[in-house]
Short mmCIF file of N, CA, C and O in Angstrom, two decimals:
data_model
loop_
_atom_site.label_atom_id
_atom_site.label_comp_id
_atom_site.label_asym_id
_atom_site.label_seq_id
_atom_site.Cartn_x
_atom_site.Cartn_y
_atom_site.Cartn_z
N MET A 1 -1.21 8.66 10.99
CA MET A 1 -1.31 10.34 11.48
C MET A 1 -1.09 10.17 9.71
O MET A 1 -0.93 9.42 9.24
N TYR A 2 -1.89 11.36 8.96
CA TYR A 2 -2.34 11.70 8.08
C TYR A 2 -2.69 12.83 7.54
O TYR A 2 -3.33 14.05 8.53
N PRO A 3 -2.01 13.71 6.68
CA PRO A 3 -2.90 15.07 5.96
C PRO A 3 -3.80 15.62 6.74
O PRO A 3 -4.68 14.59 6.54
N ASP A 4 -4.43 16.35 6.96
CA ASP A 4 -6.02 16.86 7.38
C ASP A 4 -6.56 17.41 6.37
O ASP A 4 -7.65 16.66 6.93
N ASN A 5 -6.60 17.67 5.32
CA ASN A 5 -7.21 17.39 3.96
C ASN A 5 -6.88 16.19 3.27
O ASN A 5 -8.11 16.03 2.60
N TRP A 6 -6.66 15.37 4.25
CA TRP A 6 -7.52 13.58 3.75
C TRP A 6 -8.19 13.83 4.27
O TRP A 6 -8.82 13.47 5.61
N GLU A 7 -9.35 11.93 3.49
CA GLU A 7 -10.34 11.46 4.27
C GLU A 7 -10.01 10.20 4.47
O GLU A 7 -9.17 9.48 3.62
N LEU A 8 -10.28 9.70 5.62
CA LEU A 8 -10.77 8.48 6.17
C LEU A 8 -11.46 8.13 5.93
O LEU A 8 -12.63 8.38 6.02
N THR A 9 -11.60 6.47 5.79
CA THR A 9 -13.03 6.10 5.29
C THR A 9 -11.89 4.51 5.61
O THR A 9 -11.62 3.74 5.53
N GLY A 10 -13.44 3.91 6.87
CA GLY A 10 -13.01 2.31 7.46
C GLY A 10 -13.24 2.63 8.96
O GLY A 10 -13.99 3.53 9.03
N PRO A 11 -13.75 1.31 9.32
CA PRO A 11 -13.15 -0.15 8.40
C PRO A 11 -14.64 -0.56 7.61
O PRO A 11 -15.23 -0.71 7.76
N VAL A 12 -13.23 -1.32 6.74
CA VAL A 12 -13.59 -2.11 5.35
C VAL A 12 -13.27 -3.27 5.53
O VAL A 12 -12.73 -3.70 5.93
N ASP A 13 -14.59 -3.76 6.08
CA ASP A 13 -14.57 -5.74 6.27
C ASP A 13 -15.09 -6.69 5.02
O ASP A 13 -16.13 -6.34 4.57
N ASP A 14 -13.72 -7.05 4.58
CA ASP A 14 -14.74 -7.96 3.24
C ASP A 14 -14.29 -9.25 2.97
O ASP A 14 -14.38 -9.93 1.72
N GLY A 15 -14.08 -9.27 4.80
CA GLY A 15 -14.63 -11.61 4.67
C GLY A 15 -13.34 -11.97 5.20
O GLY A 15 -13.08 -12.86 5.50
N ASP A 16 -12.70 -11.41 3.87
CA ASP A 16 -10.89 -11.76 4.32
C ASP A 16 -9.73 -11.17 5.07
O ASP A 16 -8.73 -11.32 5.74
N SER A 17 -10.15 -9.52 5.32
CA SER A 17 -9.62 -8.36 5.89
C SER A 17 -10.02 -7.72 5.96
O SER A 17 -11.62 -7.20 5.59
N GLU A 18 -9.31 -6.86 7.24
CA GLU A 18 -10.21 -5.89 7.08
C GLU A 18 -9.23 -4.65 7.10
O GLU A 18 -8.72 -4.08 7.99
N GLY A 19 -9.95 -3.35 6.32
CA GLY A 19 -9.20 -2.04 6.63
C GLY A 19 -9.58 -1.23 6.43
O GLY A 19 -11.11 -0.44 6.85
N TYR A 20 -8.70 -0.31 6.25
CA TYR A 20 -8.97 1.36 5.59
C TYR A 20 -8.25 2.06 4.95
O TYR A 20 -6.92 1.53 4.54
N VAL A 21 -9.48 3.32 4.54
CA VAL A 21 -8.20 3.83 3.43
C VAL A 21 -7.94 6.08 3.61
O VAL A 21 -8.96 5.79 4.02
N VAL A 22 -7.02 5.63 3.36
CA VAL A 22 -7.30 7.50 3.77
C VAL A 22 -6.31 7.79 2.32
O VAL A 22 -5.52 7.57 1.30
N GLU A 23 -7.22 9.09 2.00
CA GLU A 23 -7.10 9.26 0.44
C GLU A 23 -6.92 11.35 0.33
O GLU A 23 -8.45 11.67 1.43
N SER A 24 -6.68 11.55 -0.43
CA SER A 24 -6.00 13.02 -0.43
C SER A 24 -7.63 12.85 -1.53
O SER A 24 -8.30 12.70 -2.14
N PRO A 25 -7.41 14.61 -1.48
CA PRO A 25 -8.65 15.37 -1.89
C PRO A 25 -8.31 14.88 -3.66
O PRO A 25 -9.24 14.48 -5.14
N THR A 26 -7.58 14.66 -4.52
CA THR A 26 -6.26 14.91 -5.67
C THR A 26 -6.38 13.13 -6.32
O THR A 26 -6.10 12.64 -7.07
N GLY A 27 -6.70 12.20 -5.54
CA GLY A 27 -6.88 10.34 -5.91
C GLY A 27 -5.58 10.13 -5.16
O GLY A 27 -5.86 8.41 -4.93
N MET A 28 -4.11 11.22 -4.42
CA MET A 28 -3.61 9.52 -4.21
C MET A 28 -4.78 9.11 -2.79
O MET A 28 -5.03 9.26 -1.86
N PHE A 29 -3.81 7.75 -2.24
CA PHE A 29 -4.33 6.98 -1.22
C PHE A 29 -3.50 6.38 -0.64
O PHE A 29 -2.12 5.63 -1.17
N PHE A 30 -3.43 5.78 0.89
CA PHE A 30 -2.84 5.66 1.60
C PHE A 30 -3.93 3.89 2.14
O PHE A 30 -4.78 4.64 3.03
N SER A 31 -3.46 2.85 2.29
CA SER A 31 -4.48 1.58 2.38
C SER A 31 -3.81 0.60 2.73
O SER A 31 -2.76 0.22 3.08
N LEU A 32 -3.88 0.38 4.66
CA LEU A 32 -3.96 -0.77 5.37
C LEU A 32 -4.83 -1.87 5.83
O LEU A 32 -6.11 -1.76 5.81
N ASN A 33 -4.42 -2.94 5.12
CA ASN A 33 -5.59 -3.70 5.89
C ASN A 33 -5.05 -5.07 6.56
O ASN A 33 -3.56 -5.31 6.21
N ARG A 34 -5.91 -5.82 7.06
CA ARG A 34 -4.80 -7.02 8.47
C ARG A 34 -6.34 -7.74 7.56
O ARG A 34 -7.09 -7.93 7.82
N PHE A 35 -5.43 -8.85 7.53
CA PHE A 35 -4.88 -9.96 7.17
C PHE A 35 -5.56 -11.46 8.45
O PHE A 35 -4.57 -11.70 8.62
N GLY A 36 -6.55 -11.28 9.92
CA GLY A 36 -6.35 -11.65 11.15
C GLY A 36 -6.00 -13.75 10.70
O GLY A 36 -6.67 -14.11 9.94
N GLY A 37 -5.39 -13.32 12.01
CA GLY A 37 -4.81 -15.14 12.01
C GLY A 37 -4.19 -15.71 10.48
O GLY A 37 -4.23 -16.77 9.91
N ARG A 38 -3.39 -15.21 10.17
CA ARG A 38 -2.45 -15.82 8.85
C ARG A 38 -0.85 -14.81 8.73
O ARG A 38 -0.76 -14.28 9.97
N ASN A 39 -0.78 -16.11 8.37
CA ASN A 39 0.83 -16.11 8.22
C ASN A 39 1.86 -16.18 7.28
O ASN A 39 3.01 -16.81 7.11
N ASP A 40 1.60 -15.71 6.01
CA ASP A 40 1.60 -15.99 4.81
C ASP A 40 1.60 -14.95 3.39
O ASP A 40 1.43 -14.38 3.24
N TYR A 41 2.21 -13.54 4.60
CA TYR A 41 2.46 -12.49 3.40
C TYR A 41 3.02 -12.19 3.05
O TYR A 41 2.76 -11.43 1.65
N GLU A 42 4.48 -12.64 2.10
CA GLU A 42 4.41 -13.17 1.43
C GLU A 42 3.33 -13.50 -0.03
O GLU A 42 2.87 -13.12 -1.19
N ASN A 43 3.09 -14.60 0.32
CA ASN A 43 1.64 -15.60 -0.56
C ASN A 43 0.90 -14.15 -1.21
O ASN A 43 0.09 -13.89 -1.74
N ILE A 44 0.16 -13.44 0.26
CA ILE A 44 -0.66 -12.21 -0.43
C ILE A 44 -0.66 -11.12 -0.41
O ILE A 44 -1.07 -10.57 -1.80
N LEU A 45 0.90 -10.42 -0.53
CA LEU A 45 1.27 -9.96 -1.25
C LEU A 45 1.79 -10.11 -2.77
O LEU A 45 1.38 -9.99 -3.73
N LYS A 46 1.63 -11.41 -2.97
CA LYS A 46 1.65 -12.21 -4.59
C LYS A 46 0.22 -11.71 -4.48
O LYS A 46 0.32 -11.65 -6.09
N GLN A 47 -0.61 -12.48 -4.02
CA GLN A 47 -2.10 -12.15 -4.56
C GLN A 47 -1.93 -10.81 -4.46
O GLN A 47 -3.35 -10.71 -5.54
N ALA A 48 -2.10 -9.64 -3.98
CA ALA A 48 -2.12 -8.63 -4.19
C ALA A 48 -2.11 -8.35 -5.62
O ALA A 48 -2.54 -7.22 -6.07
N CYS A 49 -0.34 -8.43 -5.89
CA CYS A 49 0.19 -8.09 -7.29
C CYS A 49 -0.66 -9.09 -9.13
O CYS A 49 -0.88 -7.89 -9.45
N LEU A 50 -1.19 -10.07 -8.17
CA LEU A 50 -2.17 -10.76 -9.21
C LEU A 50 -3.61 -9.97 -9.89
O LEU A 50 -3.61 -9.79 -10.46
N ALA A 51 -3.44 -9.62 -8.63
CA ALA A 51 -5.12 -8.85 -9.03
C ALA A 51 -4.73 -7.25 -9.46
O ALA A 51 -5.75 -7.22 -10.40
N MET A 52 -3.41 -6.70 -8.85
CA MET A 52 -3.51 -6.17 -10.20
C MET A 52 -2.54 -5.74 -11.76
O MET A 52 -3.65 -5.12 -12.79
N ASP A 53 -2.05 -7.29 -11.84
CA ASP A 53 -2.04 -7.75 -13.60
C ASP A 53 -3.52 -8.03 -13.69
O ASP A 53 -3.22 -7.24 -14.67
N ALA A 54 -4.14 -8.36 -13.14
CA ALA A 54 -5.60 -8.81 -13.95
C ALA A 54 -6.05 -7.60 -14.10
O ALA A 54 -6.75 -7.14 -14.65
N GLU A 55 -6.30 -6.06 -13.43
CA GLU A 55 -7.03 -4.63 -13.42
C GLU A 55 -6.36 -4.07 -14.28
O GLU A 55 -7.48 -3.56 -14.80
N TYR A 56 -4.86 -4.43 -14.62
CA TYR A 56 -4.44 -3.18 -15.63
C TYR A 56 -2.98 -3.61 -16.38
O TYR A 56 -3.04 -4.34 -16.39
N ASP A 57 -3.57 -3.31 -18.20
CA ASP A 57 -2.75 -3.96 -18.63
C ASP A 57 -0.83 -3.18 -18.77
O ASP A 57 -1.19 -1.97 -18.29
N GLU A 58 -0.04 -3.89 -18.82
CA GLU A 58 1.16 -3.57 -18.65
C GLU A 58 1.53 -3.07 -17.64
O GLU A 58 2.79 -2.41 -17.23
N VAL A 59 1.33 -3.42 -16.67
CA VAL A 59 1.75 -3.22 -15.56
C VAL A 59 3.07 -3.63 -15.07
O VAL A 59 4.18 -4.86 -15.20
N GLU A 60 4.01 -3.20 -14.10
CA GLU A 60 5.81 -3.09 -14.47
C GLU A 60 6.10 -3.27 -13.21
O GLU A 60 5.62 -2.50 -12.39
N SER A 61 6.93 -4.19 -12.58
CA SER A 61 7.25 -4.12 -11.12
C SER A 61 8.69 -4.65 -11.27
O SER A 61 9.32 -4.94 -11.61
N GLU A 62 8.81 -4.44 -9.89
CA GLU A 62 10.08 -4.65 -9.31
C GLU A 62 9.96 -4.71 -7.76
O GLU A 62 9.20 -3.95 -7.35
N VAL A 63 10.55 -5.15 -7.37
CA VAL A 63 10.64 -5.29 -5.81
C VAL A 63 11.31 -4.29 -5.50
O VAL A 63 11.96 -3.21 -5.36
N TYR A 64 10.70 -4.23 -4.30
CA TYR A 64 10.71 -2.66 -3.44
C TYR A 64 11.16 -3.18 -2.11
O TYR A 64 10.67 -3.84 -1.05
N ALA A 65 12.01 -1.89 -1.36
CA ALA A 65 12.40 -3.01 0.77
C ALA A 65 12.89 -1.27 0.63
O ALA A 65 13.84 -0.55 -0.11
N ALA A 66 11.46 -1.59 1.62
CA ALA A 66 11.43 0.19 3.00
C ALA A 66 13.05 0.51 3.57
O ALA A 66 12.46 -0.27 4.18
N ASP A 67 12.74 1.33 3.64
CA ASP A 67 13.57 1.74 5.13
C ASP A 67 12.74 1.61 6.27
O ASP A 67 11.42 1.94 6.29
N GLY A 68 13.37 0.85 7.26
CA GLY A 68 12.63 0.84 8.07
C GLY A 68 11.71 -0.22 8.01
O GLY A 68 11.21 -0.74 8.78
N ALA A 69 12.41 -1.25 7.34
CA ALA A 69 11.11 -2.54 7.53
C ALA A 69 11.42 -4.00 8.21
O ALA A 69 12.42 -4.06 8.46
N PHE A 70 10.46 -4.08 8.54
CA PHE A 70 10.27 -5.26 8.91
C PHE A 70 11.18 -6.35 8.95
O PHE A 70 11.17 -6.80 8.16
N PRO A 71 11.77 -6.78 9.66
CA PRO A 71 12.16 -8.01 8.58
C PRO A 71 11.55 -9.29 8.39
O PRO A 71 11.66 -9.57 7.41
N GLU A 72 9.85 -9.58 8.93
CA GLU A 72 9.36 -10.54 7.93
C GLU A 72 7.79 -9.47 6.98
O GLU A 72 7.14 -8.98 7.42
N GLU A 73 9.30 -8.61 5.66
CA GLU A 73 8.22 -7.91 5.23
C GLU A 73 9.34 -8.03 3.61
O GLU A 73 9.69 -7.91 3.77
N VAL A 74 7.87 -7.36 2.85
CA VAL A 74 7.84 -7.72 1.53
C VAL A 74 7.44 -6.96 0.06
O VAL A 74 6.38 -6.40 1.28
N GLY A 75 7.97 -6.01 -1.02
CA GLY A 75 7.26 -5.13 -1.19
C GLY A 75 7.45 -5.15 -2.52
O GLY A 75 9.00 -5.95 -2.91
N VAL A 76 6.83 -4.58 -3.25
CA VAL A 76 6.79 -4.44 -4.65
C VAL A 76 6.09 -3.16 -4.90
O VAL A 76 5.64 -2.55 -4.27
N GLU A 77 7.14 -2.75 -6.28
CA GLU A 77 6.45 -1.38 -6.76
C GLU A 77 5.98 -1.26 -8.09
O GLU A 77 6.82 -1.79 -8.97
N MET A 78 4.91 -0.72 -8.30
CA MET A 78 4.28 -1.51 -9.57
C MET A 78 3.89 -0.13 -10.59
O MET A 78 3.88 1.26 -9.81
N GLN A 79 4.21 0.24 -11.95
CA GLN A 79 3.91 1.16 -12.71
C GLN A 79 2.98 0.54 -13.55
O GLN A 79 2.92 -0.05 -13.99
N PHE A 80 1.94 1.34 -13.95
CA PHE A 80 1.48 0.74 -14.97
C PHE A 80 0.41 2.16 -15.17
O PHE A 80 0.33 3.55 -15.11
N TYR A 81 -0.58 2.43 -16.25
CA TYR A 81 -1.36 3.47 -17.34
C TYR A 81 -2.65 2.86 -16.12
O TYR A 81 -3.27 1.59 -16.68
N CYS A 82 -3.41 4.18 -16.53
CA CYS A 82 -4.71 4.45 -16.10
C CYS A 82 -5.22 5.48 -16.44
O CYS A 82 -4.99 6.45 -15.65
N LYS A 83 -5.82 5.74 -17.40
CA LYS A 83 -6.98 6.78 -18.54
C LYS A 83 -5.55 7.67 -18.20
O LYS A 83 -5.44 9.00 -18.42
N SER A 84 -4.90 6.99 -19.61
CA SER A 84 -3.38 8.07 -19.54
C SER A 84 -2.13 8.06 -18.84
O SER A 84 -1.68 9.57 -18.61
N LEU A 85 -3.03 8.43 -17.76
CA LEU A 85 -1.95 8.73 -16.69
C LEU A 85 -1.00 7.54 -16.29
O LEU A 85 -1.45 6.47 -16.44
N VAL A 86 0.46 7.45 -16.22
CA VAL A 86 1.23 6.43 -14.91
C VAL A 86 1.45 6.60 -14.00
O VAL A 86 0.98 7.87 -13.54
N ILE A 87 0.66 5.63 -13.43
CA ILE A 87 0.42 5.35 -11.85
C ILE A 87 1.20 4.56 -11.31
O ILE A 87 2.51 3.87 -11.20
N THR A 88 2.19 5.16 -10.20
CA THR A 88 2.56 4.20 -9.06
C THR A 88 1.86 3.69 -7.82
O THR A 88 1.10 4.34 -7.31
N SER A 89 2.60 2.36 -7.93
CA SER A 89 1.76 1.32 -6.09
C SER A 89 3.07 0.67 -6.00
O SER A 89 3.48 0.15 -6.14
N ARG A 90 3.13 1.07 -5.11
CA ARG A 90 3.79 0.54 -3.80
C ARG A 90 3.20 -0.67 -2.92
O ARG A 90 1.84 0.31 -1.89
N LEU A 91 3.21 -1.68 -2.53
CA LEU A 91 2.43 -2.65 -1.79
C LEU A 91 3.72 -3.12 -0.28
O LEU A 91 4.68 -3.37 -1.51
N LEU A 92 3.33 -2.73 0.16
CA LEU A 92 4.16 -3.62 1.42
C LEU A 92 3.05 -5.46 1.90
O LEU A 92 2.15 -4.26 2.21
N ALA A 93 4.06 -6.16 1.77
CA ALA A 93 2.97 -6.88 2.97
C ALA A 93 4.04 -6.64 4.41
O ALA A 93 5.43 -7.35 3.74
N MET A 94 3.33 -7.10 5.48
CA MET A 94 4.22 -7.32 6.42
C MET A 94 3.89 -8.89 7.40
O MET A 94 2.13 -8.62 7.56
N GLN A 95 4.42 -9.03 8.55
CA GLN A 95 3.62 -10.10 9.61
C GLN A 95 3.78 -9.44 11.12
O GLN A 95 4.75 -9.08 11.34
N TYR A 96 2.72 -9.23 10.79
CA TYR A 96 2.58 -8.36 13.00
C TYR A 96 1.95 -9.67 14.01
O TYR A 96 0.60 -9.29 13.39
N GLN A 97 2.96 -10.43 14.33
CA GLN A 97 1.94 -11.24 15.14
C GLN A 97 1.09 -12.30 14.92
O GLN A 97 1.88 -13.51 13.87
N ASP A 98 0.20 -12.60 14.96
CA ASP A 98 -0.54 -14.17 14.39
C ASP A 98 -1.47 -13.17 13.06
O ASP A 98 -2.04 -13.22 12.61
N ASP A 99 -0.74 -11.67 12.70
CA ASP A 99 -1.58 -11.52 11.38
C ASP A 99 -0.79 -10.44 10.38
O ASP A 99 0.16 -10.68 11.23
N VAL A 100 -1.18 -11.05 9.10
CA VAL A 100 -0.65 -10.52 8.10
C VAL A 100 -0.89 -8.93 7.49
O VAL A 100 -2.47 -8.20 7.73
N LEU A 101 0.24 -7.61 7.44
CA LEU A 101 -0.74 -6.26 7.65
C LEU A 101 -0.34 -6.11 5.82
O LEU A 101 0.65 -6.87 5.89
N LEU A 102 -0.63 -5.26 4.64
CA LEU A 102 -1.03 -5.02 3.78
C LEU A 102 -1.01 -3.39 3.42
O LEU A 102 -2.29 -3.26 3.75
N VAL A 103 -0.45 -2.87 3.61
CA VAL A 103 0.07 -1.38 2.94
C VAL A 103 0.54 -1.38 1.15
O VAL A 103 0.48 -1.83 0.70
N GLN A 104 -0.59 -0.06 0.85
CA GLN A 104 -0.87 0.51 -0.26
C GLN A 104 -0.27 2.23 -0.35
O GLN A 104 -1.32 2.03 0.15
N MET A 105 0.18 1.93 -1.13
CA MET A 105 0.44 3.32 -0.87
C MET A 105 -0.12 3.41 -2.78
O MET A 105 0.96 3.15 -4.12
N GLN A 106 -0.17 4.30 -3.32
CA GLN A 106 -0.92 5.41 -5.42
C GLN A 106 -0.82 6.32 -5.25
O GLN A 106 -2.09 7.25 -4.38
N ALA A 107 -0.51 6.45 -6.07
CA ALA A 107 -0.98 8.23 -6.64
C ALA A 107 -0.66 7.84 -7.98
O ALA A 107 0.79 7.47 -8.75
N GLU A 108 -0.97 8.98 -8.73
CA GLU A 108 -0.49 9.08 -10.16
C GLU A 108 1.71 9.55 -10.08
O GLU A 108 1.87 10.24 -8.67
N ASN A 109 1.63 9.33 -10.97
CA ASN A 109 3.58 9.15 -10.51
C ASN A 109 4.53 10.28 -10.24
O ASN A 109 5.08 10.85 -9.59
N ARG A 110 3.84 11.75 -10.64
CA ARG A 110 4.25 13.04 -10.96
C ARG A 110 3.66 13.36 -8.93
O ARG A 110 3.88 13.66 -8.03
N ASP A 111 3.23 12.98 -8.60
CA ASP A 111 1.74 13.40 -7.21
C ASP A 111 2.73 12.51 -6.00
O ASP A 111 3.19 12.54 -4.91
N PHE A 112 3.13 10.87 -7.33
CA PHE A 112 3.71 10.00 -5.54
C PHE A 112 4.91 10.08 -5.80
O PHE A 112 5.55 11.00 -4.38
N ASP A 113 5.47 10.95 -6.43
CA ASP A 113 7.40 11.04 -6.09
C ASP A 113 6.76 12.87 -5.53
O ASP A 113 8.18 12.79 -4.12
N GLN A 114 6.36 14.31 -5.47
CA GLN A 114 6.57 14.56 -4.35
C GLN A 114 6.02 14.36 -3.74
O GLN A 114 5.71 15.29 -2.28
N ASN A 115 5.20 13.60 -3.24
CA ASN A 115 4.35 12.97 -2.22
C ASN A 115 4.92 12.02 -0.68
O ASN A 115 4.62 11.28 -0.33
N GLU A 116 6.18 11.89 -1.06
CA GLU A 116 6.75 10.30 -1.13
C GLU A 116 7.47 10.48 0.26
O GLU A 116 7.09 9.56 0.89
N LEU A 117 7.56 11.31 0.65
CA LEU A 117 7.54 11.84 2.49
C LEU A 117 7.01 11.89 3.03
O LEU A 117 6.26 11.58 4.15
N VAL A 118 4.93 11.81 2.34
CA VAL A 118 3.82 11.64 3.39
C VAL A 118 4.03 9.97 3.98
O VAL A 118 3.76 9.70 4.49
N PHE A 119 2.93 9.77 2.50
CA PHE A 119 2.88 8.36 1.84
C PHE A 119 4.48 7.85 3.55
O PHE A 119 4.66 7.02 4.78
N ALA A 120 5.82 8.33 3.50
CA ALA A 120 6.17 7.12 4.41
C ALA A 120 6.42 8.01 6.13
O ALA A 120 6.84 6.95 6.38
N ALA A 121 6.22 9.15 6.19
CA ALA A 121 6.27 8.69 7.44
C ALA A 121 4.86 8.66 8.13
O ALA A 121 4.54 7.88 8.84
N MET A 122 3.20 8.52 6.74
CA MET A 122 2.23 6.99 7.20
C MET A 122 2.78 6.03 7.94
O MET A 122 2.05 5.63 8.19
N LEU A 123 3.50 5.10 7.22
CA LEU A 123 4.38 4.70 6.91
C LEU A 123 5.03 4.39 8.04
O LEU A 123 4.52 3.29 8.96
N LYS A 124 5.35 4.75 8.79
CA LYS A 124 6.43 5.31 9.83
C LYS A 124 5.65 5.04 11.29
O LYS A 124 5.24 4.57 12.06
N THR A 125 4.04 5.65 10.94
CA THR A 125 3.64 5.97 11.40
C THR A 125 2.16 4.44 12.11
O THR A 125 2.24 4.26 13.45
N VAL A 126 2.17 3.58 11.11
CA VAL A 126 1.96 2.74 11.34
C VAL A 126 2.94 2.25 12.11
O VAL A 126 2.86 0.66 12.91
N ARG A 127 3.98 1.27 11.56
CA ARG A 127 5.47 0.70 11.86
C ARG A 127 4.99 1.40 13.51
O ARG A 127 5.26 0.61 14.32
N ASP A 128 5.41 2.29 13.49
CA ASP A 128 5.47 2.39 15.09
C ASP A 128 5.05 2.16 15.90
O ASP A 128 4.31 1.76 17.53
N GLY A 129 3.44 2.54 15.44
CA GLY A 129 1.79 1.41 16.38
C GLY A 129 2.03 0.10 16.55
O GLY A 129 1.63 -0.08 17.82
N LEU A 130 2.45 -0.37 15.68
CA LEU A 130 3.42 -1.80 15.78
C LEU A 130 4.58 -2.44 16.96
O LEU A 130 4.45 -3.31 17.32
N ALA A 131 5.54 -1.07 17.24
CA ALA A 131 6.78 -1.98 17.77
C ALA A 131 6.37 -1.76 19.79
O ALA A 131 4.93 -1.66 20.11
#
């Protein structure tokens, strides 16, 4: 479930994962990628963080624990500058059966704060669908 004015893209298959992205008209997005046949959710999160560090300068990150997290779930919240804007990006990796799921929620800092409940609802929809 996502807001009516957001646009769904996918599935996108990059050979390593299959995913979907839901994007708002203002550029906020929620992405979900499934890494089939993998059980290294912590490593996948680490690789995603390294990719963000390589893409953006001065990335600040801290461990993030989401409400309702799966027992095998890890998260990181990152902040960085992009085109003079402060961006917040939250990454969550979770083990689900024989797959790893990677969720990314990202927006300009003020938009992220104002829409945190929207992101939380979309994440809850994902988790409820897996339960």
